[in-house]
Short mmCIF file of C-alpha atoms in Angstrom, two decimals:
data_model
loop_
_atom_site.label_atom_id
_atom_site.label_comp_id
_atom_site.label_asym_id
_atom_site.label_seq_id
_atom_site.Cartn_x
_atom_site.Cartn_y
_atom_site.Cartn_z
CA MET X 1 -91.24 58.69 -89.00
CA ALA X 2 -92.06 61.35 -86.41
CA TYR X 3 -90.78 62.47 -83.07
CA ILE X 4 -93.90 62.64 -80.97
CA ASN X 5 -93.37 64.71 -77.83
CA VAL X 6 -95.56 63.95 -74.88
CA GLU X 7 -95.82 67.00 -72.52
CA MET X 8 -96.85 66.75 -68.87
CA GLY X 9 -100.39 65.49 -68.47
CA GLN X 10 -100.44 64.09 -72.07
CA LEU X 11 -100.85 60.68 -73.53
CA LYS X 12 -99.86 59.97 -77.14
CA ILE X 13 -99.75 56.94 -79.47
CA GLY X 14 -96.97 56.08 -81.87
CA LYS X 15 -96.71 53.65 -84.67
CA ASN X 16 -94.19 52.05 -86.94
CA GLU X 17 -91.00 54.22 -86.98
CA ASP X 18 -92.32 56.91 -84.62
CA ILE X 19 -90.17 57.93 -81.60
CA LEU X 20 -92.17 58.89 -78.49
CA THR X 21 -90.34 61.50 -76.36
CA ALA X 22 -90.69 63.15 -73.00
CA TYR X 23 -88.12 65.66 -71.71
CA GLY X 24 -87.22 67.17 -68.31
CA ILE X 25 -88.88 64.46 -66.18
CA GLY X 26 -88.34 65.00 -62.49
CA SER X 27 -90.98 63.55 -60.20
CA CYS X 28 -93.28 62.81 -63.19
CA VAL X 29 -93.52 59.15 -64.31
CA VAL X 30 -93.59 58.21 -67.96
CA VAL X 31 -95.41 54.98 -68.58
CA ILE X 32 -94.87 53.23 -71.98
CA CYS X 33 -97.22 50.43 -72.95
CA TYR X 34 -96.43 48.66 -76.22
CA ASP X 35 -97.51 45.70 -78.32
CA ARG X 36 -94.91 43.00 -77.90
CA PHE X 37 -95.40 41.85 -81.50
CA ASN X 38 -96.50 44.94 -83.47
CA PRO X 39 -95.10 48.40 -83.88
CA ILE X 40 -97.58 50.35 -81.80
CA ALA X 41 -97.06 51.98 -78.47
CA GLY X 42 -98.43 54.65 -76.14
CA MET X 43 -96.71 56.99 -73.79
CA LEU X 44 -98.32 58.59 -70.72
CA HIS X 45 -96.47 61.54 -69.03
CA GLY X 46 -98.24 61.55 -65.64
CA ILE X 47 -97.67 64.12 -62.93
CA LEU X 48 -99.51 62.98 -59.80
CA PRO X 49 -100.45 59.50 -58.56
CA GLU X 50 -104.17 59.59 -58.07
CA LYS X 51 -107.00 61.42 -59.66
CA PRO X 52 -109.26 63.31 -57.35
CA ALA X 53 -112.96 62.74 -57.85
CA LYS X 54 -113.72 66.18 -59.08
CA LYS X 55 -110.94 66.68 -61.53
CA ASN X 56 -111.28 65.96 -65.25
CA ASN X 57 -107.89 66.01 -66.96
CA GLU X 58 -107.32 62.30 -66.49
CA ASN X 59 -103.91 62.06 -68.13
CA ARG X 60 -102.32 64.21 -65.39
CA TYR X 61 -102.83 61.36 -63.00
CA ILE X 62 -101.03 58.08 -63.13
CA ASN X 63 -104.01 55.82 -62.15
CA SER X 64 -106.56 57.20 -64.69
CA GLY X 65 -103.89 57.85 -67.22
CA ILE X 66 -102.78 54.25 -67.46
CA GLU X 67 -106.49 53.27 -67.76
CA ASN X 68 -106.79 55.58 -70.75
CA LEU X 69 -103.49 54.31 -72.21
CA ILE X 70 -104.66 50.78 -72.18
CA LYS X 71 -108.15 51.72 -73.51
CA ILE X 72 -106.55 53.53 -76.47
CA LEU X 73 -104.25 50.64 -77.33
CA LEU X 74 -107.12 48.20 -77.18
CA ALA X 75 -109.17 50.48 -79.40
CA ASN X 76 -106.23 50.39 -81.87
CA GLY X 77 -106.49 46.58 -82.09
CA VAL X 78 -103.86 45.62 -79.53
CA SER X 79 -104.54 42.63 -77.42
CA ILE X 80 -104.28 43.10 -73.68
CA LYS X 81 -102.27 39.98 -73.23
CA ASN X 82 -99.72 41.34 -75.76
CA ILE X 83 -99.01 44.50 -73.84
CA ASP X 84 -95.68 45.03 -72.11
CA ALA X 85 -94.65 48.17 -70.19
CA LYS X 86 -91.62 50.25 -69.35
CA ILE X 87 -91.59 53.02 -66.78
CA PHE X 88 -89.31 55.92 -66.11
CA GLY X 89 -88.95 58.92 -63.76
CA GLY X 90 -90.34 59.55 -60.33
CA ALA X 91 -87.19 61.15 -59.16
CA SER X 92 -86.96 63.03 -55.86
CA MET X 93 -84.79 65.93 -56.92
CA PHE X 94 -84.47 67.36 -53.44
CA ASP X 95 -84.24 65.03 -50.34
CA ILE X 96 -86.54 67.11 -48.18
CA ARG X 97 -88.90 64.43 -47.00
CA ALA X 98 -88.64 60.95 -45.56
CA SER X 99 -88.30 58.26 -48.07
CA GLY X 100 -91.57 56.76 -49.45
CA ASN X 101 -93.38 59.91 -49.19
CA THR X 102 -92.22 62.08 -52.14
CA ILE X 103 -94.40 62.60 -55.10
CA GLY X 104 -91.89 60.78 -57.31
CA GLU X 105 -92.07 57.68 -55.21
CA ARG X 106 -95.85 57.75 -54.93
CA ASN X 107 -96.04 58.09 -58.74
CA ILE X 108 -93.85 54.98 -59.19
CA ASN X 109 -95.78 52.95 -56.67
CA MET X 110 -99.05 53.84 -58.31
CA ALA X 111 -97.81 52.97 -61.78
CA LYS X 112 -96.59 49.58 -60.59
CA GLU X 113 -99.75 48.97 -58.75
CA ILE X 114 -102.08 49.68 -61.70
CA LEU X 115 -99.89 47.76 -64.14
CA LYS X 116 -99.86 44.85 -61.77
CA LYS X 117 -103.67 44.96 -61.56
CA LYS X 118 -103.89 44.88 -65.29
CA GLN X 119 -101.44 42.00 -65.47
CA ILE X 120 -99.10 44.07 -67.63
CA LYS X 121 -95.44 43.15 -67.06
CA ILE X 122 -92.82 45.85 -66.59
CA ILE X 123 -90.03 44.84 -68.78
CA GLY X 124 -87.71 47.69 -68.05
CA GLU X 125 -87.54 50.71 -65.81
CA ASP X 126 -85.27 53.55 -64.80
CA THR X 127 -86.97 55.12 -61.90
CA GLY X 128 -86.33 56.93 -58.53
CA SER X 129 -83.04 58.36 -57.39
CA ASN X 130 -82.50 62.09 -57.66
CA TYR X 131 -81.82 63.04 -61.24
CA GLY X 132 -83.87 64.35 -64.13
CA ARG X 133 -84.35 62.32 -67.27
CA ASN X 134 -85.11 62.69 -70.99
CA ILE X 135 -86.78 59.74 -72.70
CA GLU X 136 -86.78 58.76 -76.25
CA PHE X 137 -88.59 55.48 -77.08
CA SER X 138 -88.50 53.84 -80.42
CA VAL X 139 -91.87 52.20 -81.24
CA LEU X 140 -90.15 49.89 -83.71
CA THR X 141 -87.29 48.52 -81.63
CA LYS X 142 -89.15 49.00 -78.26
CA ILE X 143 -85.93 50.40 -76.86
CA ALA X 144 -85.91 53.59 -74.70
CA PHE X 145 -82.92 55.88 -74.60
CA VAL X 146 -82.79 57.45 -71.21
CA LYS X 147 -80.52 60.52 -71.02
CA SER X 148 -79.59 62.38 -67.82
CA PHE X 149 -77.03 64.98 -66.80
CA ALA X 150 -76.12 62.71 -63.91
CA LYS X 151 -75.89 59.35 -65.48
CA GLY X 152 -75.26 59.85 -69.28
CA ILE X 153 -77.29 57.62 -71.63
CA LYS X 154 -78.87 54.34 -70.83
CA GLN X 155 -80.70 52.00 -73.16
CA ILE X 156 -83.59 50.23 -71.45
CA MET T 1 -104.27 86.06 -59.56
CA GLN T 2 -101.97 87.74 -62.14
CA ASN T 3 -100.03 90.97 -61.94
CA GLU T 4 -102.87 92.74 -63.66
CA LYS T 5 -105.15 91.91 -60.71
CA LEU T 6 -102.83 93.52 -58.24
CA SER T 7 -103.97 97.05 -57.15
CA ASP T 8 -101.53 99.87 -57.82
CA SER T 9 -100.84 99.94 -54.06
CA GLN T 10 -99.94 96.32 -54.00
CA ARG T 11 -97.84 96.52 -57.13
CA ASP T 12 -95.83 99.53 -55.80
CA ALA T 13 -95.37 97.81 -52.45
CA LEU T 14 -94.16 94.64 -54.16
CA LYS T 15 -91.70 96.57 -56.17
CA GLU T 16 -90.35 98.39 -53.22
CA LEU T 17 -90.23 95.12 -51.21
CA SER T 18 -88.14 93.35 -53.89
CA ASN T 19 -85.88 96.33 -54.13
CA ILE T 20 -85.12 96.17 -50.46
CA GLY T 21 -84.64 92.42 -50.64
CA ALA T 22 -82.38 92.59 -53.69
CA GLY T 23 -80.39 95.37 -52.15
CA SER T 24 -79.70 93.49 -49.03
CA ALA T 25 -78.95 90.32 -50.99
CA ALA T 26 -76.33 92.19 -53.05
CA THR T 27 -74.77 93.71 -49.93
CA ALA T 28 -74.60 90.29 -48.24
CA LEU T 29 -73.02 88.75 -51.28
CA SER T 30 -70.58 91.55 -51.61
CA GLN T 31 -69.48 91.01 -48.08
CA LEU T 32 -69.28 87.22 -48.48
CA LEU T 33 -67.44 87.17 -51.76
CA GLY T 34 -65.33 90.18 -51.02
CA LYS T 35 -66.30 91.71 -54.42
CA ASP T 36 -68.44 94.47 -55.53
CA ILE T 37 -71.80 93.17 -56.70
CA LYS T 38 -73.71 95.45 -58.89
CA LEU T 39 -77.52 95.03 -58.97
CA ASN T 40 -80.19 96.18 -61.34
CA VAL T 41 -83.72 96.82 -60.21
CA PRO T 42 -85.23 93.36 -59.91
CA GLU T 43 -88.20 92.39 -61.93
CA VAL T 44 -90.95 90.87 -59.84
CA THR T 45 -94.14 89.36 -61.06
CA ILE T 46 -96.94 87.12 -59.65
CA ILE T 47 -97.70 84.16 -61.97
CA PRO T 48 -99.58 80.92 -61.74
CA ILE T 49 -97.39 78.06 -60.82
CA GLU T 50 -98.05 76.16 -63.98
CA LYS T 51 -96.69 79.12 -65.94
CA VAL T 52 -93.40 79.22 -64.03
CA ASN T 53 -91.47 76.86 -66.21
CA GLU T 54 -92.48 78.70 -69.37
CA LYS T 55 -91.55 82.04 -67.84
CA ILE T 56 -88.13 80.94 -66.67
CA ALA T 57 -87.65 79.10 -70.00
CA LYS T 58 -84.40 77.32 -69.18
CA HIS T 59 -85.87 73.92 -70.11
CA GLN T 60 -82.92 71.66 -70.86
CA GLN T 61 -80.32 74.02 -69.42
CA ILE T 62 -78.56 72.64 -66.33
CA ILE T 63 -79.22 74.93 -63.33
CA ALA T 64 -78.20 74.92 -59.75
CA ALA T 65 -81.26 75.25 -57.49
CA VAL T 66 -81.41 75.74 -53.71
CA TYR T 67 -84.73 74.77 -52.18
CA LEU T 68 -85.98 75.49 -48.78
CA ARG T 69 -89.19 75.81 -46.79
CA ILE T 70 -90.23 79.00 -45.03
CA TYR T 71 -91.94 78.82 -41.62
CA GLY T 72 -93.39 81.44 -39.40
CA GLU T 73 -96.00 84.07 -40.16
CA ILE T 74 -95.50 83.12 -43.76
CA GLN T 75 -95.63 79.43 -44.87
CA ALA T 76 -94.00 79.05 -48.25
CA ARG T 77 -91.38 77.39 -50.30
CA ALA T 78 -88.56 79.12 -51.98
CA LEU T 79 -86.44 78.07 -54.91
CA LEU T 80 -83.33 80.01 -55.92
CA ILE T 81 -81.83 79.37 -59.28
CA LEU T 82 -78.13 80.11 -59.67
CA PRO T 83 -76.21 80.16 -62.92
CA GLN T 84 -74.63 76.81 -63.21
CA ASP T 85 -71.68 77.89 -65.24
CA LYS T 86 -70.74 80.37 -62.44
CA ILE T 87 -70.92 77.96 -59.54
CA PHE T 88 -67.22 77.13 -59.39
CA TYR T 89 -66.37 80.79 -59.73
CA ILE T 90 -68.68 81.70 -56.88
CA ILE T 91 -67.20 79.06 -54.71
CA ASP T 92 -63.62 80.23 -55.43
CA LEU T 93 -64.62 83.72 -54.38
CA LEU T 94 -66.41 82.50 -51.27
CA THR T 95 -63.56 80.28 -50.11
CA LYS T 96 -60.93 82.90 -51.10
CA LYS T 97 -59.22 80.35 -53.43
CA LYS T 98 -57.35 81.30 -56.64
CA LEU T 99 -59.89 81.60 -59.40
CA GLY T 100 -60.08 78.27 -61.33
CA THR T 101 -59.23 76.18 -58.25
CA THR T 102 -62.63 74.70 -57.68
CA LYS T 103 -63.27 72.01 -60.30
CA GLU T 104 -65.43 69.43 -58.63
CA PHE T 105 -68.75 69.68 -56.95
CA GLY T 106 -68.15 67.75 -53.79
CA GLU T 107 -69.74 68.06 -50.33
CA ILE T 108 -67.94 71.15 -49.35
CA GLU T 109 -68.77 72.88 -52.59
CA GLN T 110 -72.43 71.82 -52.32
CA SER T 111 -72.63 73.23 -48.73
CA ALA T 112 -71.12 76.49 -49.99
CA ILE T 113 -73.83 76.93 -52.60
CA LYS T 114 -76.61 76.05 -50.16
CA GLU T 115 -75.17 78.60 -47.81
CA ILE T 116 -75.29 81.29 -50.58
CA GLY T 117 -78.85 80.30 -51.41
CA ASN T 118 -79.79 80.54 -47.87
CA ILE T 119 -78.31 83.97 -47.45
CA ILE T 120 -79.97 85.37 -50.57
CA ILE T 121 -83.37 84.00 -49.60
CA SER T 122 -82.99 85.22 -46.04
CA SER T 123 -82.27 88.68 -47.39
CA TYR T 124 -85.70 88.64 -49.02
CA LEU T 125 -87.36 87.25 -45.89
CA ASN T 126 -85.76 89.99 -43.83
CA ALA T 127 -87.19 92.56 -46.29
CA LEU T 128 -90.59 91.04 -45.96
CA ALA T 129 -90.26 91.29 -42.17
CA LYS T 130 -89.05 94.84 -42.11
CA PHE T 131 -91.34 96.13 -44.89
CA ILE T 132 -94.59 94.37 -44.20
CA GLY T 133 -94.08 93.09 -40.72
CA LEU T 134 -94.47 89.36 -41.48
CA ASN T 135 -91.73 87.30 -39.82
CA SER T 136 -90.45 84.01 -41.08
CA VAL T 137 -87.48 81.72 -40.97
CA PRO T 138 -85.96 79.44 -43.55
CA SER T 139 -85.38 75.69 -43.17
CA VAL T 140 -82.19 73.89 -43.87
CA PRO T 141 -81.57 74.21 -47.60
CA ALA T 142 -81.48 71.38 -50.15
CA LEU T 143 -79.70 71.51 -53.51
CA ALA T 144 -80.17 70.10 -56.97
CA VAL T 145 -78.06 70.51 -60.06
CA ASP T 146 -79.99 69.24 -63.10
CA MET T 147 -82.20 70.19 -66.06
CA ALA T 148 -84.34 73.21 -65.25
CA ASP T 149 -87.51 71.47 -66.57
CA ALA T 150 -87.06 68.53 -64.23
CA ILE T 151 -86.40 70.63 -61.09
CA ILE T 152 -89.16 73.11 -61.65
CA GLN T 153 -91.64 70.46 -62.58
CA THR T 154 -90.82 68.48 -59.40
CA ILE T 155 -91.29 71.63 -57.23
CA SER T 156 -94.65 72.46 -58.93
CA ALA T 157 -95.95 68.88 -58.48
CA GLU T 158 -94.99 68.77 -54.79
CA LEU T 159 -97.10 71.78 -54.00
CA ALA T 160 -100.56 70.38 -53.28
CA GLU T 161 -101.03 72.54 -50.20
CA VAL T 162 -99.52 75.65 -51.75
CA GLY T 163 -101.64 78.24 -53.45
CA PRO T 164 -101.80 78.53 -57.23
CA ASP T 165 -99.59 81.61 -57.60
CA ALA T 166 -95.93 82.26 -57.08
CA PHE T 167 -93.66 85.34 -56.82
CA LEU T 168 -91.02 85.29 -59.51
CA ILE T 169 -88.13 87.61 -58.81
CA GLU T 170 -85.35 88.01 -61.42
CA ASN T 171 -82.24 89.57 -60.11
CA GLU T 172 -79.75 90.86 -62.61
CA MET T 173 -76.48 90.99 -60.60
CA THR T 174 -73.11 91.39 -62.06
CA GLU T 175 -69.53 91.25 -60.57
CA GLU T 176 -67.18 92.86 -62.97
CA GLU T 177 -67.92 91.18 -66.34
CA ASN T 178 -69.48 88.13 -64.61
CA ASP T 179 -73.17 87.65 -64.82
CA LEU T 180 -74.35 86.31 -61.45
CA SER T 181 -78.02 86.78 -62.09
CA THR T 182 -80.36 84.67 -59.99
CA THR T 183 -84.00 83.75 -60.20
CA LEU T 184 -85.92 83.55 -57.04
CA LEU T 185 -89.29 81.75 -56.73
CA ILE T 186 -91.34 82.13 -53.66
CA LEU T 187 -94.42 79.82 -53.49
CA PRO T 188 -96.68 80.81 -50.54
CA GLU T 189 -99.48 78.66 -49.20
CA MET T 190 -102.93 80.03 -49.99
CA ALA T 191 -103.49 81.65 -46.60
CA SER T 192 -100.00 83.12 -46.57
CA MET T 193 -100.42 84.64 -50.10
CA LYS T 194 -103.56 86.45 -48.82
CA LYS T 195 -101.64 87.69 -45.80
CA ILE T 196 -98.84 88.95 -47.99
CA LEU T 197 -101.20 90.71 -50.47
CA LYS T 198 -103.13 92.28 -47.60
CA ALA T 199 -99.97 93.50 -45.96
CA LEU T 200 -98.72 94.92 -49.25
CA ASN T 201 -101.91 96.93 -49.51
CA ASP T 202 -101.83 98.06 -45.98
CA THR T 203 -98.18 99.08 -46.13
CA ILE T 204 -98.47 101.52 -48.94
CA LYS T 205 -101.83 102.86 -47.86
CA GLY T 206 -100.46 103.46 -44.34
CA SER T 207 -97.47 105.42 -45.50
#
């Protein structure tokens, strides 16, 4: 059993009793894709919504990051029709722009758009609002513990 | 561009500039809070934005951060980090209440902290104007109280149009035994950073 921490711009896979974690999430969006039946899951800690043509670090970006996440799960023997998702984050810590335009909101929208395109159902989410989050996801139980200063602990 | 890539002139000018800013911030705070605020020489560095979080290293600590935009001859963002455990104390001083009165962080208390942030940041902007002749004004401030990682990450991500480097100014301020140290981040847009660096160069050379 290992705690596997996923930093900004990273993508990691966990199996069996692993716990996938991401801390201090503000506008970043954490996308978790997991096998509905088997203890295997991947966590993407994405920073920006869309990968610019010239950039290479794909896991920084929600769109290319989710593509990678799915690719890796398939390579690990997971069937696409067995993949479910949970998404977290995308907060707007400071209300300095009109709604719909903050990085957090754009990250959430991109995540939902890509997952919808891949026909992956979002089973749970704790997104938006204005508070930071810490995520700990149990690959075995498929439950995410979402901790925040503002809201305490939620199980999603 | 890192500190090492600054010329000696620029480095000296930057030091002097932050001294002036810090001095006037301490004076303003002393007047506001009615207390004698002591100040150490501030430490100022230029670092890449992606290194900011590591340098500040408060991670899971809860911080109070005032955020505003800077307009004028300098286009930038500013983030002032205040010690969260001192917030109520500062508000008591500011509002001349008996120490220990403020216990909740409601709208009035939030306004008070935003104002303090505004004043400190403005002190630095005034120093910039006086010292290197670049005028600017701050926007209305916004406030967040949350994990340092989450706040700093969000600011860094928002900064598509801002340049890759930031000024990090660490102010050690004390009032009696209370540590009121603040950390100020100034994130200039690329063109503004060039302006500032050139002006720093010109200022020392011209004197």
